[in-house]
Amino acid sequence: MEKNKRNSDFLHIGNKLLKWYDKNARDLPFRKTKDPYKIWICEIVFQQTRIAQGLNHYNNFIERFPDVKTLAESPEDEVLLYWKGLGYYSRAINIHKASQQIINDYNGIFPSDYEDILKLKGIGKYTAAAVSSICFDGKMPAVDGNFYRVLSRIFADNFDISNSRAFNYFSELSALIMPENVGDFNQAMMDLGSEICKPKNPLCGECPVNDDCLAFSLNKISEFPVKTKKVKAQDLDLKYYFVHRNGQFLIQQRKDDFIWKKLFEFPPMISDDLNPFIKSVKTVNHKLTHKNLSIEIFNVEVDSESAWEDFIAQNNYMITDVEGSHERSFPKPLENYIQNYETVYQIF
DNA sequence: AAGTCGGGGTC
DNA sequence: GACCCAGACTT
């Protein structure tokens, strides 16, 4: 443990980081504002998401939903549409719920107290600390993967970051180097972790605190952080039926209890009456972080008016065309089949 | 305390 | 193919 370490011995590290951050902060749209709404949205967008990947989503989201009121009054499906392709879709659902919390519980004014921010849906200890420190001069460390990596290296600390107590452990460790300006300190740790103290091949030669980094001086950078738990990908086999006629096709909305929460998809099954209209089958494989995905897609061209209307009447599927589908959020692996409907035969 | 949730980049 | 990313929620 670090009970034997004193703040006064390490505070200069945090001050060096602030100085480095003043000159080297990344030029990002949400760096120019202290609007808690925008900081909140950017923190959610970039959870487990690289800046390059989420930047367009963030900009589009802010343009369409510029404030809490606009967001709260918009339908959930449209919020999901602006989250299309980002993954972790419960983030979009929770953002929408939280916006209504802010309207109902805080008169539409984003709460400034850490404990109040923490009550909002989808906001945990990290995000509450980030928003409160950046926007309201809060003093909580925004402990994330960057904190784990930077701190474990500076102190050559082998505490297992997959341990559920890692958040508290590294919160205490960060207190040793945390200066008065916590908002800039939190962002400095993010930028250092992303630009310099990277997971692989960190740029230690350019690091402003390499003189203070114990792992670097021991030439053991690659040994930190320690992480024991591995996530094993599970196999998931899906079947979808691309049932279409005259440019229209059938879709339904998923539940919120599994992968692709509340996103739209093709029917996962059909009645035997439609079997004669199956023209072709194709299997596509996708590698997700936690899933090995195999999707069997059936091309079902219904060239019978009566069969089409009978099937629709018997089920609750929605009918759409390519234009209409653009107003809904589909899982990434299904996007191709919608975008290229005109050339669907080339796909199959 | 352990599982689950996407998609994409990097090595 | 394994690991990681401005984590939070459920069980």
Short mmCIF file of C-alpha atoms (C1' of nucleotides) in Angstrom, two decimals:
data_model
loop_
_atom_site.label_atom_id
_atom_site.label_comp_id
_atom_site.label_asym_id
_atom_site.label_seq_id
_atom_site.Cartn_x
_atom_site.Cartn_y
_atom_site.Cartn_z
CA MET A 1 0.00 0.00 0.00
CA GLU A 2 1.00 3.60 -0.26
CA LYS A 3 0.30 4.63 3.29
CA ASN A 4 3.99 5.34 3.67
CA LYS A 5 3.97 7.90 0.87
CA ARG A 6 3.29 11.59 1.48
CA ASN A 7 1.61 14.07 -0.81
CA SER A 8 4.42 16.59 -0.43
CA ASP A 9 6.90 14.14 -1.92
CA PHE A 10 5.04 13.75 -5.20
CA LEU A 11 3.04 16.92 -5.74
CA HIS A 12 5.62 18.21 -8.19
CA ILE A 13 4.57 15.44 -10.59
CA GLY A 14 1.05 16.83 -10.85
CA ASN A 15 2.39 20.33 -11.37
CA LYS A 16 4.62 19.11 -14.19
CA LEU A 17 1.59 17.50 -15.80
CA LEU A 18 -0.34 20.78 -15.61
CA LYS A 19 2.51 22.65 -17.24
CA TRP A 20 2.75 20.00 -19.96
CA TYR A 21 -1.02 20.13 -20.48
CA ASP A 22 -0.97 23.92 -20.95
CA LYS A 23 1.23 23.50 -24.01
CA ASN A 24 0.18 20.10 -25.32
CA ALA A 25 -3.57 19.81 -24.72
CA ARG A 26 -5.30 18.23 -27.68
CA ASP A 27 -7.42 20.63 -29.71
CA LEU A 28 -10.87 19.10 -29.29
CA PRO A 29 -14.29 20.74 -29.68
CA PHE A 30 -15.32 20.09 -26.07
CA ARG A 31 -12.11 21.67 -24.77
CA LYS A 32 -13.39 25.13 -25.65
CA THR A 33 -16.38 25.02 -23.33
CA LYS A 34 -17.35 24.52 -19.71
CA ASP A 35 -20.98 23.88 -20.59
CA PRO A 36 -21.75 20.88 -18.37
CA TYR A 37 -24.17 19.55 -20.97
CA LYS A 38 -21.49 19.32 -23.63
CA ILE A 39 -18.88 17.96 -21.23
CA TRP A 40 -21.40 15.37 -20.06
CA ILE A 41 -22.20 14.23 -23.61
CA CYS A 42 -18.55 14.03 -24.60
CA GLU A 43 -17.71 12.01 -21.50
CA ILE A 44 -20.41 9.48 -22.34
CA VAL A 45 -19.54 9.33 -26.04
CA PHE A 46 -15.90 8.65 -25.28
CA GLN A 47 -16.44 5.95 -22.68
CA GLN A 48 -14.51 2.95 -24.00
CA THR A 49 -14.31 4.81 -27.30
CA ARG A 50 -11.33 6.40 -29.03
CA ILE A 51 -11.49 10.10 -29.90
CA ALA A 52 -11.09 9.48 -33.62
CA GLN A 53 -13.93 6.99 -33.58
CA GLY A 54 -16.47 9.10 -31.70
CA LEU A 55 -15.71 12.65 -32.82
CA ASN A 56 -18.24 12.79 -35.65
CA HIS A 57 -20.91 11.24 -33.45
CA TYR A 58 -20.24 13.85 -30.78
CA ASN A 59 -20.42 16.78 -33.20
CA ASN A 60 -23.57 15.48 -34.87
CA PHE A 61 -25.17 14.80 -31.49
CA ILE A 62 -24.49 18.31 -30.18
CA GLU A 63 -25.73 19.88 -33.40
CA ARG A 64 -29.00 17.94 -33.28
CA PHE A 65 -29.43 18.09 -29.47
CA PRO A 66 -27.73 21.37 -28.47
CA ASP A 67 -29.15 21.47 -24.93
CA VAL A 68 -30.85 19.38 -22.25
CA LYS A 69 -34.34 20.54 -23.14
CA THR A 70 -34.02 19.62 -26.80
CA LEU A 71 -32.67 16.21 -25.85
CA ALA A 72 -35.38 15.51 -23.28
CA GLU A 73 -38.15 16.40 -25.70
CA SER A 74 -36.81 14.21 -28.50
CA PRO A 75 -37.94 10.61 -29.01
CA GLU A 76 -35.66 7.87 -27.77
CA ASP A 77 -35.41 6.29 -31.20
CA GLU A 78 -33.91 9.48 -32.60
CA VAL A 79 -31.30 9.57 -29.84
CA LEU A 80 -30.44 5.98 -30.76
CA LEU A 81 -30.20 7.01 -34.40
CA TYR A 82 -27.50 9.51 -33.53
CA TRP A 83 -25.71 6.75 -31.62
CA LYS A 84 -25.78 4.41 -34.63
CA GLY A 85 -22.55 2.48 -35.01
CA LEU A 86 -21.00 3.67 -31.74
CA GLY A 87 -21.76 0.57 -29.68
CA TYR A 88 -22.75 0.26 -26.02
CA TYR A 89 -26.23 1.49 -26.89
CA SER A 90 -27.43 1.65 -23.29
CA ARG A 91 -25.36 4.83 -23.16
CA ALA A 92 -27.79 6.51 -25.55
CA ILE A 93 -30.83 5.22 -23.68
CA ASN A 94 -29.38 6.42 -20.37
CA ILE A 95 -28.44 9.82 -21.77
CA HIS A 96 -32.03 10.31 -22.80
CA LYS A 97 -33.35 9.24 -19.39
CA ALA A 98 -30.86 11.47 -17.60
CA SER A 99 -31.92 14.48 -19.65
CA GLN A 100 -35.46 13.99 -18.37
CA GLN A 101 -34.12 13.60 -14.82
CA ILE A 102 -32.45 16.99 -15.21
CA ILE A 103 -35.69 18.54 -16.47
CA ASN A 104 -37.85 16.98 -13.76
CA ASP A 105 -35.54 16.98 -10.73
CA TYR A 106 -33.29 20.00 -11.35
CA ASN A 107 -35.55 22.37 -13.30
CA GLY A 108 -33.54 21.80 -16.45
CA ILE A 109 -30.35 23.09 -14.84
CA PHE A 110 -27.45 20.64 -14.88
CA PRO A 111 -26.62 19.85 -11.21
CA SER A 112 -23.27 21.16 -10.00
CA ASP A 113 -22.81 18.92 -6.97
CA TYR A 114 -20.85 15.69 -7.41
CA GLU A 115 -23.39 13.62 -5.49
CA ASP A 116 -26.26 15.01 -7.57
CA ILE A 117 -24.43 14.40 -10.85
CA LEU A 118 -23.82 10.82 -9.71
CA LYS A 119 -27.57 10.24 -9.46
CA LEU A 120 -28.07 10.73 -13.20
CA LYS A 121 -28.61 7.60 -15.31
CA GLY A 122 -25.47 6.38 -17.00
CA ILE A 123 -23.19 8.57 -14.91
CA GLY A 124 -20.81 6.71 -12.61
CA LYS A 125 -17.95 7.80 -10.41
CA TYR A 126 -15.63 8.56 -13.30
CA THR A 127 -18.03 10.74 -15.29
CA ALA A 128 -19.35 12.54 -12.21
CA ALA A 129 -15.78 13.41 -11.25
CA ALA A 130 -14.93 14.57 -14.77
CA VAL A 131 -17.96 16.83 -15.20
CA SER A 132 -17.81 18.30 -11.70
CA SER A 133 -14.08 19.01 -11.90
CA ILE A 134 -14.06 20.44 -15.43
CA CYS A 135 -17.24 22.51 -15.12
CA PHE A 136 -17.63 23.27 -11.40
CA ASP A 137 -14.12 23.13 -9.92
CA GLY A 138 -14.89 19.82 -8.24
CA LYS A 139 -12.02 18.03 -6.52
CA MET A 140 -12.61 14.37 -7.36
CA PRO A 141 -10.12 12.46 -9.54
CA ALA A 142 -11.58 11.11 -12.81
CA VAL A 143 -10.10 7.65 -12.48
CA ASP A 144 -10.23 5.74 -15.75
CA GLY A 145 -7.99 3.45 -17.75
CA ASN A 146 -5.52 6.30 -18.23
CA PHE A 147 -5.20 6.79 -14.46
CA TYR A 148 -4.60 3.07 -13.98
CA ARG A 149 -1.87 3.03 -16.59
CA VAL A 150 -0.09 6.29 -15.75
CA LEU A 151 -0.15 5.84 -11.98
CA SER A 152 0.82 2.17 -12.00
CA ARG A 153 3.84 3.09 -14.11
CA ILE A 154 4.90 6.18 -12.16
CA PHE A 155 4.87 4.22 -8.90
CA ALA A 156 5.72 0.82 -10.46
CA ASP A 157 2.62 -0.35 -8.62
CA ASN A 158 1.48 -3.88 -9.38
CA PHE A 159 -2.04 -3.55 -7.98
CA ASP A 160 -4.28 -5.58 -10.30
CA ILE A 161 -6.43 -3.15 -12.30
CA SER A 162 -9.02 -5.88 -12.92
CA ASN A 163 -9.59 -6.01 -9.17
CA SER A 164 -12.90 -4.37 -8.29
CA ARG A 165 -11.10 -2.24 -5.70
CA ALA A 166 -8.82 -0.72 -8.33
CA PHE A 167 -10.92 2.44 -8.61
CA ASN A 168 -10.57 3.24 -4.92
CA TYR A 169 -6.95 2.20 -4.83
CA PHE A 170 -5.87 4.44 -7.68
CA SER A 171 -8.08 7.26 -6.43
CA GLU A 172 -5.97 7.31 -3.26
CA LEU A 173 -2.77 6.98 -5.25
CA SER A 174 -3.74 9.93 -7.48
CA ALA A 175 -4.17 12.09 -4.38
CA LEU A 176 -0.38 11.96 -3.96
CA ILE A 177 0.19 13.93 -7.15
CA MET A 178 -3.08 15.85 -7.52
CA PRO A 179 -2.69 19.64 -7.63
CA GLU A 180 -5.32 22.27 -6.84
CA ASN A 181 -6.60 22.54 -10.41
CA VAL A 182 -8.28 19.13 -10.57
CA GLY A 183 -10.17 19.82 -13.78
CA ASP A 184 -7.01 20.41 -15.78
CA PHE A 185 -5.24 17.64 -13.90
CA ASN A 186 -7.90 15.10 -14.90
CA GLN A 187 -7.69 16.17 -18.53
CA ALA A 188 -3.90 16.19 -18.42
CA MET A 189 -3.95 12.57 -17.25
CA MET A 190 -6.27 11.69 -20.15
CA ASP A 191 -4.08 13.35 -22.74
CA LEU A 192 -0.87 11.96 -21.31
CA GLY A 193 -2.34 8.46 -21.23
CA SER A 194 -3.59 8.74 -24.77
CA GLU A 195 -0.68 10.55 -26.44
CA ILE A 196 2.41 9.60 -24.40
CA CYS A 197 1.80 6.92 -21.81
CA LYS A 198 0.12 4.60 -24.32
CA PRO A 199 -0.64 0.93 -23.60
CA LYS A 200 1.90 -0.29 -26.16
CA ASN A 201 5.15 1.44 -27.09
CA PRO A 202 4.71 4.52 -24.90
CA LEU A 203 6.72 7.60 -25.87
CA CYS A 204 8.68 7.78 -22.63
CA GLY A 205 11.32 10.00 -24.24
CA GLU A 206 8.72 12.74 -24.63
CA CYS A 207 7.08 12.22 -21.25
CA PRO A 208 7.13 15.29 -18.99
CA VAL A 209 7.40 13.11 -15.89
CA ASN A 210 9.81 10.41 -17.07
CA ASP A 211 12.27 11.58 -14.40
CA ASP A 212 9.65 10.72 -11.79
CA CYS A 213 8.51 7.42 -13.32
CA LEU A 214 9.74 4.44 -11.32
CA ALA A 215 8.77 1.86 -13.97
CA PHE A 216 10.73 3.84 -16.56
CA SER A 217 13.81 4.09 -14.40
CA LEU A 218 13.60 0.33 -13.75
CA ASN A 219 13.11 -0.30 -17.48
CA LYS A 220 9.89 -2.18 -16.63
CA ILE A 221 7.30 -0.07 -18.42
CA SER A 222 5.83 -3.07 -20.21
CA GLU A 223 5.09 -4.76 -16.89
CA PHE A 224 2.54 -2.11 -15.93
CA PRO A 225 -0.33 -1.96 -15.43
CA VAL A 226 -0.93 -5.46 -14.07
CA LYS A 227 -4.17 -6.97 -15.34
CA THR A 228 -5.03 -10.60 -14.63
CA LYS A 229 -8.61 -11.06 -15.75
CA LYS A 230 -9.14 -11.90 -19.40
CA VAL A 231 -12.50 -11.62 -21.15
CA LYS A 232 -13.30 -14.63 -23.26
CA ALA A 233 -15.37 -14.07 -26.38
CA GLN A 234 -18.51 -16.16 -26.63
CA ASP A 235 -20.02 -17.58 -29.79
CA LEU A 236 -23.31 -16.09 -30.94
CA ASP A 237 -25.17 -17.51 -33.92
CA LEU A 238 -28.03 -15.46 -35.34
CA LYS A 239 -30.47 -15.91 -38.20
CA TYR A 240 -32.07 -13.03 -40.05
CA TYR A 241 -34.60 -13.04 -42.86
CA PHE A 242 -34.34 -10.13 -45.27
CA VAL A 243 -37.99 -10.24 -46.34
CA HIS A 244 -38.63 -7.75 -49.13
CA ARG A 245 -41.02 -6.86 -51.93
CA ASN A 246 -41.04 -3.87 -54.27
CA GLY A 247 -38.34 -2.02 -52.40
CA GLN A 248 -39.90 -2.51 -49.00
CA PHE A 249 -38.72 -4.82 -46.25
CA LEU A 250 -39.69 -5.89 -42.75
CA ILE A 251 -38.03 -4.87 -39.48
CA GLN A 252 -38.65 -5.06 -35.77
CA GLN A 253 -37.16 -3.44 -32.67
CA ARG A 254 -34.97 -5.37 -30.23
CA LYS A 255 -35.51 -5.49 -26.48
CA ASP A 256 -33.20 -3.68 -24.04
CA ASP A 257 -31.94 -6.79 -22.25
CA PHE A 258 -29.20 -8.04 -24.55
CA ILE A 259 -26.85 -6.98 -27.31
CA TRP A 260 -27.92 -4.04 -29.53
CA LYS A 261 -30.41 -2.64 -27.04
CA LYS A 262 -33.52 -1.24 -28.76
CA LEU A 263 -31.89 -1.23 -32.18
CA PHE A 264 -33.84 -2.35 -35.24
CA GLU A 265 -33.24 -5.62 -37.06
CA PHE A 266 -34.69 -7.96 -39.67
CA PRO A 267 -37.13 -10.71 -38.62
CA PRO A 268 -35.24 -13.53 -36.89
CA MET A 269 -37.72 -16.12 -38.19
CA ILE A 270 -40.46 -16.57 -40.77
CA SER A 271 -43.46 -18.80 -41.18
CA ASP A 272 -43.26 -21.84 -43.41
CA ASP A 273 -45.46 -20.14 -46.00
CA LEU A 274 -42.52 -17.95 -46.99
CA ASN A 275 -40.06 -20.79 -47.47
CA PRO A 276 -40.73 -20.94 -51.24
CA PHE A 277 -39.58 -17.32 -51.56
CA ILE A 278 -36.10 -17.86 -50.10
CA LYS A 279 -33.81 -17.05 -53.03
CA SER A 280 -30.41 -17.39 -51.38
CA VAL A 281 -28.55 -17.63 -48.09
CA LYS A 282 -25.34 -16.04 -46.95
CA THR A 283 -23.37 -16.37 -43.73
CA VAL A 284 -21.35 -13.43 -42.44
CA ASN A 285 -18.92 -13.53 -39.53
CA HIS A 286 -18.08 -10.63 -37.25
CA LYS A 287 -15.50 -10.35 -34.52
CA LEU A 288 -16.74 -8.28 -31.61
CA THR A 289 -14.84 -7.67 -28.40
CA HIS A 290 -16.95 -10.07 -26.39
CA LYS A 291 -18.59 -12.10 -29.13
CA ASN A 292 -17.75 -14.21 -32.12
CA LEU A 293 -20.73 -13.40 -34.28
CA SER A 294 -22.07 -15.61 -37.06
CA ILE A 295 -25.14 -14.36 -38.89
CA GLU A 296 -27.03 -16.45 -41.40
CA ILE A 297 -28.97 -14.09 -43.64
CA PHE A 298 -31.76 -15.36 -45.87
CA ASN A 299 -32.71 -13.35 -48.94
CA VAL A 300 -36.49 -13.67 -49.08
CA GLU A 301 -37.97 -11.99 -52.13
CA VAL A 302 -41.72 -12.28 -51.85
CA ASP A 303 -42.99 -12.18 -55.44
CA SER A 304 -46.54 -12.84 -54.35
CA GLU A 305 -48.86 -10.07 -53.20
CA SER A 306 -51.07 -12.38 -51.19
CA ALA A 307 -48.20 -14.11 -49.38
CA TRP A 308 -46.68 -10.71 -48.52
CA GLU A 309 -49.92 -9.35 -47.09
CA ASP A 310 -50.70 -12.57 -45.26
CA PHE A 311 -47.32 -12.56 -43.55
CA ILE A 312 -47.61 -8.91 -42.56
CA ALA A 313 -51.07 -9.45 -41.19
CA GLN A 314 -49.93 -12.38 -39.05
CA ASN A 315 -46.98 -10.58 -37.48
CA ASN A 316 -46.17 -7.28 -35.85
CA TYR A 317 -43.26 -6.40 -38.06
CA MET A 318 -42.82 -2.85 -39.33
CA ILE A 319 -42.51 -2.10 -43.03
CA THR A 320 -39.88 0.30 -44.34
CA ASP A 321 -37.86 1.17 -47.39
CA VAL A 322 -34.26 2.32 -47.68
CA GLU A 323 -35.21 5.94 -46.98
CA GLY A 324 -37.22 5.04 -43.90
CA SER A 325 -34.51 2.76 -42.59
CA HIS A 326 -32.13 5.71 -42.47
CA GLU A 327 -34.31 7.11 -39.68
CA ARG A 328 -33.60 4.10 -37.48
CA SER A 329 -30.54 2.65 -35.85
CA PHE A 330 -29.47 -0.80 -37.05
CA PRO A 331 -26.63 -2.99 -35.76
CA LYS A 332 -23.45 -2.47 -37.71
CA PRO A 333 -23.38 -6.00 -39.19
CA LEU A 334 -26.80 -5.38 -40.78
CA GLU A 335 -25.98 -1.98 -42.25
CA ASN A 336 -24.67 -3.31 -45.56
CA TYR A 337 -27.90 -5.07 -46.37
CA ILE A 338 -29.82 -1.84 -45.97
CA GLN A 339 -27.44 0.58 -47.64
CA ASN A 340 -27.12 -1.69 -50.66
CA TYR A 341 -30.70 -2.76 -51.00
CA GLU A 342 -30.70 -1.83 -54.68
CA THR A 343 -27.89 -4.26 -55.30
CA VAL A 344 -28.98 -6.81 -52.77
CA TYR A 345 -28.38 -9.61 -55.23
CA GLN A 346 -24.73 -8.72 -55.40
CA ILE A 347 -24.51 -9.18 -51.68
CA PHE A 348 -26.10 -12.61 -51.73
"C1'" DA B 1 -17.35 -9.49 -7.05
"C1'" DA B 2 -18.09 -11.04 -11.50
"C1'" DG B 3 -20.51 -10.59 -16.14
"C1'" DT B 4 -22.18 -8.00 -19.71
"C1'" DC B 5 -22.39 -4.52 -23.19
"C1'" DG B 6 -19.99 -2.68 -29.55
"C1'" DG B 7 -17.08 -1.25 -32.62
"C1'" DG B 8 -12.69 -0.07 -34.19
"C1'" DG B 9 -7.70 0.70 -33.79
"C1'" DT B 10 -3.08 -1.18 -32.71
"C1'" DC B 11 0.46 -4.37 -32.43
"C1'" DG C 1 -5.56 -13.12 -32.22
"C1'" DA C 2 -5.09 -10.41 -27.95
"C1'" DC C 3 -5.50 -6.16 -26.00
"C1'" DC C 4 -7.23 -1.58 -25.35
"C1'" DC C 5 -10.28 2.53 -25.38
"C1'" DA C 6 -12.64 9.68 -21.30
"C1'" DG C 7 -17.03 2.95 -17.77
"C1'" DA C 8 -21.68 1.83 -16.07
"C1'" DC C 9 -25.01 -1.36 -14.97
"C1'" DT C 10 -26.93 -5.79 -13.55
"C1'" DT C 11 -26.91 -9.88 -10.92
#
